[in-house]
Amino acid sequence: MKSYKQITYRYLKGQRNRTLLTILGIILSVAMVTAVGTIILSTREALIKEAISENGTFHARFRNLEKEDVETVVNHVGIDKAGISKYEGAGIVSETTEEDKELYGEGVPPYRYISIESYKKEALDLLPFVIGEGRFPENSYEIAIDPSVRYFEKEVKIGDKIKLDIGDRKFIDSDNGKVSKETFEKINEREYEVVGFLKSKIRWSGNFETEGITSLDENSPKTGKYNVYFTLPSVRNANDNIFSIAKDVGVEGDNILTNYRLLRLSAESLNKTFNNSLMALVVFIIILIMVSTIAVIYNSFNISVLERISQFGLLRSVGATPSQIKGIVLKESLILSAIGIPIGLISGLFGMKVVFYIISAMKSGFLFIENMDIVISVPLFLFSMIVGLITVFLSAI
C-alpha cells in the first residue's frame, strides 16, 4: 500500500450502504439550499416583474421642477438613465350628472376629466404604459387615452380629433370639513388627434379622472412644472444615493418620490428594519438547513468512524499518526462531496421545476407561480456548493 489514504477507497467500496447514506445526506443538504435559494430568487424576480408592470423601471422621480432645473438633474453624474415629463392639466370630457351625484354623494366633482401629461420617449421607456390599440403620440398634438373614457358625446376612435378645455382642479374645504368643494380653472383649449388607446387598467365608474398621454416637444406649452424619472447605475444603497442627488440639485421634501416596491424587492427599502428582517430570514433558513443536515451527515460519519475503531488502532500500531488518521476521514468526506454536491445542485433545481410545473398545472395562482420563471443563478450554485462543503467538513471534523 503506497499510502494510508488508499484505505479510504477500499472502505467506501466495502461499505456501500453506509457510503450511499452519506452521499444522500450531502445531496439533500445541497438540494435544500439550492431549492430554497431558487424559490426565493424566482419569487423575487416574479414580484419585480409585477412591480415594473405596475410602476415602471425607474428608481425615483423628482417632481415640480422648473424648466431650468431639469437639465441639472438629467446631467447629474449619479444618474444613469433619465426621462422628462410635464403635467399639462386636466381636460374636461363632460359634466357629471345628477345620477352620478345620487350614486357617489356630495364629493362628486363638477366634471369628468382626462388627466393629461406629456412625456419624452426616454420617460415612456421607464414607465409601465402599454398601448392596447394604435400607437404612442409622436408630437404634442397627438394623444393616447384610456379606453375607459366613455363620456364623450360620441364614441371616440383612432384618428378622431377631440377638443378639450385644459386647466387645474381646485379644491376648497366645505364648512363641515368632510367634503371638498371643487372648482375648475381653465388655462387654455387644445385639440388633439387620438392616435392610441392605453391598455386599460382596472377602473370603476366612480373614478372621475382617467389618463391621457401626449408627447413633450417644442410645440408643448412652455409653462408648467416638470418631472424627471431616473435610474441609478446600481441599486445598491439606492435610497442614500437618491437623497444625495436631491441635495445636490436642490430638490427636497414631497418632491422626492421613490419607486418603493421595486427598491423594497431589491432589499433597498427606505425601511431599514424591513431590509434587515429580509436578510435575517434568509440567513436563518440557510442556518436551519445546515444544522439539520450536519446532524444527518455527522451521524453517518460518526457511525462510520466507530465501526473502524479497530482499523484505526491497527494503523496507529504500525506507525500512523493522528493527523494521518484525520486525513483518511477528510479525504473520504472530499470524495463523497465530489459525488454528492453536483447531484444536489441538479436535484434542487429540478425539484423546483417539478414543483412549479405541478402548481401551474393545478391553476392555483399561488404566489404568482403560474407565470413564474425559474431563475438559474450561478452565484446561488457557488453558494450552495460552499454551504455543502462547509456542512460536510464540519460533520467530518
Coordinates of C-alpha atoms in Angstrom, one line a residue:
M1 CA 0.0 0.0 0.0
K2 CA 1.6 3.3 -1.1
S3 CA -0.4 5.5 1.3
Y4 CA -2.6 5.2 4.3
K5 CA -5.3 7.2 2.5
Q6 CA -5.8 4.4 -0.1
I7 CA -7.7 2.6 2.7
T8 CA -10.4 5.2 2.1
Y9 CA -11.2 3.8 -1.4
R10 CA -11.4 0.3 0.0
Y11 CA -13.7 1.3 2.8
L12 CA -16.1 3.2 0.6
K13 CA -16.3 0.3 -1.8
G14 CA -16.7 -2.2 1.0
Q15 CA -19.4 -0.2 2.9
R16 CA -21.6 0.7 0.0
N17 CA -24.8 1.2 2.0
R18 CA -23.1 3.5 4.5
T19 CA -21.4 5.4 1.6
L20 CA -24.8 5.8 -0.2
L21 CA -26.4 7.0 3.0
T22 CA -23.8 9.7 3.5
I23 CA -23.9 10.8 -0.2
L24 CA -27.7 11.0 0.2
G25 CA -27.3 13.3 3.2
I26 CA -25.0 15.6 1.2
I27 CA -27.4 15.6 -1.8
L28 CA -30.3 16.6 0.5
S29 CA -28.2 19.3 2.1
V30 CA -27.2 20.9 -1.2
A31 CA -30.5 20.3 -2.8
M32 CA -32.4 22.0 0.0
V33 CA -30.1 25.1 -0.1
T34 CA -30.4 25.2 -3.9
A35 CA -34.2 24.8 -3.8
V36 CA -34.8 27.4 -1.1
G37 CA -32.5 29.8 -2.9
T38 CA -34.1 29.2 -6.3
I39 CA -37.6 29.7 -5.0
I40 CA -36.6 32.9 -3.2
L41 CA -34.9 34.3 -6.3
S42 CA -37.7 33.2 -8.7
T43 CA -40.4 34.6 -6.4
R44 CA -38.4 37.9 -6.1
E45 CA -38.0 38.1 -9.9
A46 CA -41.7 37.5 -10.4
L47 CA -42.6 40.2 -7.9
I48 CA -40.1 42.6 -9.5
K49 CA -41.7 42.0 -12.9
E50 CA -45.1 42.7 -11.4
A51 CA -43.8 45.9 -9.8
I52 CA -42.3 47.0 -13.1
S53 CA -45.5 46.3 -15.0
E54 CA -47.5 48.4 -12.5
N55 CA -45.0 51.2 -11.7
G56 CA -42.1 51.1 -14.2
T57 CA -38.4 50.6 -14.0
F58 CA -37.4 54.0 -12.7
H59 CA -35.8 54.2 -9.3
A60 CA -37.0 57.7 -8.3
R61 CA -38.9 60.7 -9.6
F62 CA -38.2 64.4 -8.8
R63 CA -41.4 66.4 -9.4
N64 CA -42.5 70.1 -9.6
L65 CA -39.2 71.2 -11.2
E66 CA -38.7 74.4 -13.0
K67 CA -37.7 74.0 -16.6
E68 CA -34.2 75.5 -16.0
D69 CA -33.6 72.9 -13.2
V70 CA -34.4 69.9 -15.4
E71 CA -31.1 69.7 -17.3
T72 CA -29.2 70.0 -14.0
V73 CA -31.0 66.8 -12.8
V74 CA -30.7 64.9 -16.1
N75 CA -26.9 65.6 -16.4
H76 CA -26.1 64.7 -12.8
V77 CA -23.2 62.3 -12.6
G78 CA -25.0 59.9 -10.3
I79 CA -27.9 59.3 -12.7
D80 CA -27.8 56.5 -15.3
K81 CA -31.0 57.0 -17.4
A82 CA -33.4 59.8 -17.2
G83 CA -36.7 60.8 -18.8
I84 CA -38.7 64.1 -18.6
S85 CA -42.5 64.6 -18.3
K86 CA -44.8 67.6 -17.7
Y87 CA -48.3 67.7 -16.3
E88 CA -50.3 69.6 -18.8
G89 CA -53.5 69.8 -16.8
A90 CA -57.0 68.2 -16.6
G91 CA -59.1 68.2 -19.7
I92 CA -62.8 68.3 -19.4
V93 CA -64.6 65.4 -21.0
S94 CA -68.2 66.1 -19.8
E95 CA -70.2 67.4 -16.9
T96 CA -71.1 64.9 -14.2
T97 CA -74.8 64.1 -14.0
E98 CA -77.4 64.1 -11.3
E99 CA -77.3 60.3 -11.4
D100 CA -73.6 60.5 -10.5
K101 CA -74.4 62.7 -7.5
E102 CA -77.0 60.3 -6.3
L103 CA -74.7 57.3 -6.7
Y104 CA -71.5 58.8 -5.2
G105 CA -72.7 61.5 -2.9
E106 CA -71.6 65.1 -2.3
G107 CA -68.0 64.6 -3.2
V108 CA -68.8 64.3 -6.9
P109 CA -66.7 66.8 -9.0
P110 CA -68.4 69.1 -11.5
Y111 CA -66.7 67.3 -14.5
R112 CA -65.2 64.1 -15.7
Y113 CA -61.6 64.6 -16.8
I114 CA -58.7 63.3 -18.7
S115 CA -55.5 63.9 -16.7
I116 CA -53.0 64.9 -19.5
E117 CA -49.3 64.5 -19.1
S118 CA -46.7 64.9 -21.8
Y119 CA -43.6 62.6 -21.9
K120 CA -40.3 62.4 -23.7
K121 CA -39.7 59.0 -25.2
E122 CA -37.0 58.3 -22.6
A123 CA -39.6 58.7 -19.8
L124 CA -42.0 56.3 -21.5
D125 CA -39.2 53.7 -21.6
L126 CA -39.1 53.9 -17.8
L127 CA -42.8 53.8 -17.2
P128 CA -45.4 51.0 -17.5
F129 CA -47.6 52.5 -20.2
V130 CA -48.6 49.9 -22.8
I131 CA -50.6 50.7 -26.0
G132 CA -53.5 48.4 -26.4
E133 CA -54.5 49.8 -29.8
G134 CA -52.9 52.3 -32.1
R135 CA -49.5 53.9 -31.2
F136 CA -47.8 56.3 -28.8
P137 CA -48.1 60.0 -29.6
E138 CA -45.2 61.5 -31.6
N139 CA -46.0 65.2 -31.1
S140 CA -47.9 67.4 -28.7
Y141 CA -51.0 67.5 -31.0
E142 CA -51.5 63.7 -30.6
I143 CA -52.8 61.9 -27.6
A144 CA -53.3 58.3 -26.4
I145 CA -56.1 57.9 -23.9
D146 CA -57.5 55.3 -21.5
P147 CA -60.2 53.3 -23.3
S148 CA -62.5 53.6 -20.2
V149 CA -63.3 57.2 -21.2
R150 CA -67.0 56.7 -22.3
Y151 CA -68.4 60.1 -21.7
F152 CA -67.8 61.9 -24.9
E153 CA -70.8 63.0 -27.0
K154 CA -69.9 60.2 -29.4
E155 CA -67.7 57.2 -29.4
V156 CA -64.0 58.1 -29.9
K157 CA -62.0 56.1 -32.4
I158 CA -58.4 56.1 -33.6
G159 CA -57.9 59.1 -35.9
D160 CA -60.7 61.2 -34.3
K161 CA -60.0 64.7 -33.0
I162 CA -61.1 65.8 -29.6
K163 CA -61.1 69.4 -28.3
L164 CA -60.6 69.8 -24.5
D165 CA -60.7 72.7 -22.1
I166 CA -57.4 72.3 -20.2
G167 CA -57.0 73.7 -16.7
D168 CA -56.4 73.0 -13.0
R169 CA -58.7 71.3 -10.5
K170 CA -59.0 73.5 -7.3
F171 CA -60.3 72.1 -4.0
I172 CA -61.8 74.1 -1.2
D173 CA -62.8 72.5 2.1
S174 CA -66.5 73.0 2.9
D175 CA -67.8 74.3 6.2
N176 CA -68.2 70.9 7.7
G177 CA -64.7 69.8 6.7
K178 CA -66.0 66.5 5.4
V179 CA -66.4 67.2 1.7
S180 CA -64.1 69.3 -0.5
K181 CA -65.8 71.6 -3.0
E182 CA -64.1 71.5 -6.4
T183 CA -63.8 74.2 -9.0
F184 CA -62.1 74.2 -12.4
E185 CA -59.8 77.0 -13.5
K186 CA -59.4 77.0 -17.3
I187 CA -55.9 77.7 -18.7
N188 CA -56.3 77.0 -22.4
E189 CA -58.0 75.0 -25.0
R190 CA -56.3 72.3 -27.1
E191 CA -57.3 70.0 -29.9
Y192 CA -55.7 66.5 -30.0
E193 CA -55.8 63.7 -32.5
V194 CA -56.4 60.3 -30.8
V195 CA -53.6 58.0 -32.1
G196 CA -53.8 55.3 -29.5
F197 CA -55.7 53.7 -26.6
L198 CA -53.7 52.7 -23.5
K199 CA -54.0 49.2 -22.2
S200 CA -56.8 49.6 -19.8
K201 CA -56.2 49.3 -16.1
I202 CA -58.9 48.3 -13.6
R203 CA -61.2 51.3 -13.1
W204 CA -64.6 51.9 -11.7
S205 CA -67.2 54.4 -12.9
G206 CA -66.8 56.4 -9.7
N207 CA -63.2 57.4 -10.8
F208 CA -63.9 60.7 -12.5
E209 CA -60.4 61.2 -13.9
T210 CA -58.7 58.9 -16.5
E211 CA -55.3 59.1 -18.1
G212 CA -54.1 60.7 -21.3
I213 CA -50.6 61.0 -22.6
T214 CA -49.1 63.1 -25.2
S215 CA -45.5 63.9 -26.5
L216 CA -43.3 66.6 -24.9
D217 CA -41.8 68.5 -27.7
E218 CA -41.0 72.1 -28.8
N219 CA -44.7 72.7 -29.5
S220 CA -45.7 71.9 -25.9
P221 CA -46.8 74.8 -23.8
K222 CA -43.7 76.4 -22.1
T223 CA -45.4 76.9 -18.7
G224 CA -45.9 74.3 -16.0
K225 CA -43.9 72.1 -13.7
Y226 CA -41.7 69.2 -14.9
N227 CA -40.9 65.8 -13.6
V228 CA -37.7 63.7 -14.0
Y229 CA -37.8 60.0 -13.8
F230 CA -34.4 58.3 -13.5
T231 CA -32.5 55.2 -12.7
L232 CA -29.2 54.8 -10.9
P233 CA -26.1 52.9 -12.2
S234 CA -26.6 50.4 -9.3
V235 CA -29.4 49.7 -6.9
R236 CA -27.0 49.2 -4.0
N237 CA -27.6 52.0 -1.4
A238 CA -30.2 53.4 -3.8
N239 CA -32.0 55.5 -1.2
D240 CA -28.9 57.1 0.1
N241 CA -27.8 57.9 -3.5
I242 CA -31.2 59.3 -4.4
F243 CA -31.3 61.7 -1.5
S244 CA -27.7 62.7 -2.1
I245 CA -28.6 63.6 -5.7
A246 CA -31.7 65.5 -4.5
K247 CA -29.5 67.5 -2.1
D248 CA -27.0 68.3 -4.9
V249 CA -29.8 69.7 -7.2
G250 CA -31.9 71.4 -4.6
V251 CA -34.9 69.0 -4.5
E252 CA -36.4 68.3 -1.2
G253 CA -39.5 67.1 0.8
D254 CA -42.5 65.7 -1.0
N255 CA -40.9 66.4 -4.4
I256 CA -38.7 63.3 -4.0
L257 CA -40.6 60.1 -4.8
T258 CA -39.0 56.7 -5.0
N259 CA -40.3 53.6 -6.8
Y260 CA -40.9 52.0 -3.4
R261 CA -41.9 48.5 -4.4
L262 CA -39.0 48.0 -6.8
L263 CA -36.5 49.2 -4.3
R264 CA -38.0 47.2 -1.5
L265 CA -37.8 44.0 -3.6
S266 CA -34.1 44.8 -4.1
A267 CA -33.7 45.0 -0.3
E268 CA -33.2 48.7 -0.7
S269 CA -36.4 49.8 1.1
L270 CA -36.5 53.1 3.0
N271 CA -37.4 51.0 5.9
K272 CA -34.1 49.6 7.2
T273 CA -35.9 47.3 9.5
F274 CA -37.6 45.6 6.5
N275 CA -34.2 45.2 4.7
N276 CA -32.6 43.7 7.8
S277 CA -35.5 41.4 8.5
L278 CA -35.5 40.1 5.0
M279 CA -31.8 39.3 5.1
A280 CA -32.1 37.8 8.6
L281 CA -34.9 35.5 7.4
V282 CA -32.8 34.2 4.5
V283 CA -29.8 33.6 6.8
F284 CA -32.0 31.9 9.4
I285 CA -33.4 29.5 6.8
I286 CA -29.9 28.6 5.5
I287 CA -28.5 28.0 9.0
L288 CA -31.5 25.8 9.8
I289 CA -30.8 23.7 6.8
M290 CA -27.1 23.5 7.6
V291 CA -27.8 22.4 11.2
S292 CA -30.3 19.8 10.3
T293 CA -28.1 18.3 7.5
I294 CA -25.0 18.4 9.6
A295 CA -26.8 16.3 12.1
V296 CA -27.6 13.7 9.4
I297 CA -24.1 13.7 7.8
Y298 CA -22.4 13.8 11.2
N299 CA -24.3 10.8 12.4
S300 CA -23.3 8.9 9.3
F301 CA -19.6 9.8 9.7
N302 CA -19.7 9.0 13.4
I303 CA -21.1 5.5 12.9
S304 CA -18.5 5.0 10.1
V305 CA -15.7 6.0 12.5
L306 CA -17.0 3.9 15.3
E307 CA -17.1 0.9 13.0
R308 CA -13.5 1.4 12.1
I309 CA -12.0 2.0 15.6
S310 CA -10.2 -1.4 15.4
Q311 CA -8.8 -0.4 11.9
F312 CA -7.6 2.9 13.2
G313 CA -6.0 1.1 16.1
L314 CA -4.1 -1.2 13.8
L315 CA -2.9 1.8 11.7
R316 CA -1.7 3.5 14.8
S317 CA 0.2 0.4 15.9
V318 CA 2.1 0.3 12.6
G319 CA 3.1 4.0 12.8
A320 CA 0.2 6.1 11.5
T321 CA 0.0 9.5 13.2
P322 CA -3.3 11.1 14.4
S323 CA -3.0 13.6 11.6
Q324 CA -2.8 10.8 9.1
I325 CA -6.0 9.2 10.6
K326 CA -7.8 12.5 10.3
G327 CA -6.5 12.8 6.7
I328 CA -8.2 9.5 5.9
V329 CA -11.6 10.7 7.2
L330 CA -11.2 14.1 5.5
K331 CA -10.3 12.5 2.2
E332 CA -13.4 10.3 2.5
S333 CA -15.5 13.4 3.0
L334 CA -13.9 15.1 0.0
I335 CA -14.7 12.1 -2.3
L336 CA -18.3 12.0 -1.0
S337 CA -18.7 15.7 -1.6
A338 CA -17.4 15.5 -5.1
I339 CA -20.1 13.0 -5.8
G340 CA -23.0 14.4 -3.7
I341 CA -22.7 18.2 -4.3
P342 CA -23.2 18.2 -8.1
I343 CA -26.1 15.8 -7.8
G344 CA -27.6 18.0 -5.1
L345 CA -27.4 21.1 -7.3
I346 CA -29.2 19.4 -10.1
S347 CA -31.7 17.8 -7.8
G348 CA -32.6 21.1 -6.1
L349 CA -33.1 22.9 -9.4
F350 CA -35.0 20.0 -11.0
G351 CA -37.2 19.6 -7.9
M352 CA -38.2 23.3 -8.1
K353 CA -39.1 22.9 -11.8
V354 CA -41.3 20.0 -10.9
V355 CA -43.0 21.8 -8.1
F356 CA -43.6 24.9 -10.3
Y357 CA -45.0 22.7 -13.1
I358 CA -47.4 20.9 -10.8
I359 CA -48.7 24.1 -9.2
S360 CA -49.0 25.7 -12.6
A361 CA -50.9 22.6 -13.9
M362 CA -53.3 22.9 -10.9
K363 CA -54.1 26.5 -11.9
S364 CA -53.9 27.6 -8.3
G365 CA -52.4 31.0 -8.9
F366 CA -50.4 30.6 -5.7
L367 CA -47.7 33.2 -5.3
F368 CA -47.8 34.1 -9.0
I369 CA -46.2 30.6 -9.7
E370 CA -48.4 30.1 -12.7
N371 CA -46.4 32.7 -14.6
M372 CA -43.1 32.3 -12.7
D373 CA -39.9 31.6 -14.5
I374 CA -37.2 29.5 -12.8
V375 CA -34.2 31.7 -12.1
I376 CA -30.9 29.9 -12.6
S377 CA -28.2 31.8 -10.7
V378 CA -24.5 31.0 -10.9
P379 CA -23.8 32.8 -7.6
L380 CA -26.5 30.6 -5.9
F381 CA -24.9 27.5 -7.3
L382 CA -21.5 28.6 -5.9
F383 CA -23.1 29.5 -2.6
S384 CA -24.8 26.1 -2.4
M385 CA -21.5 24.3 -3.2
I386 CA -19.7 26.3 -0.4
V387 CA -22.5 25.5 2.1
G388 CA -22.4 21.9 1.1
L389 CA -18.6 21.7 1.6
I390 CA -18.8 23.5 4.9
T391 CA -21.6 21.2 6.1
V392 CA -19.6 18.0 5.1
F393 CA -16.3 19.2 6.6
L394 CA -17.9 20.4 9.8
S395 CA -19.5 16.9 10.1
A396 CA -16.2 15.2 9.4
I397 CA -14.2 17.3 11.8

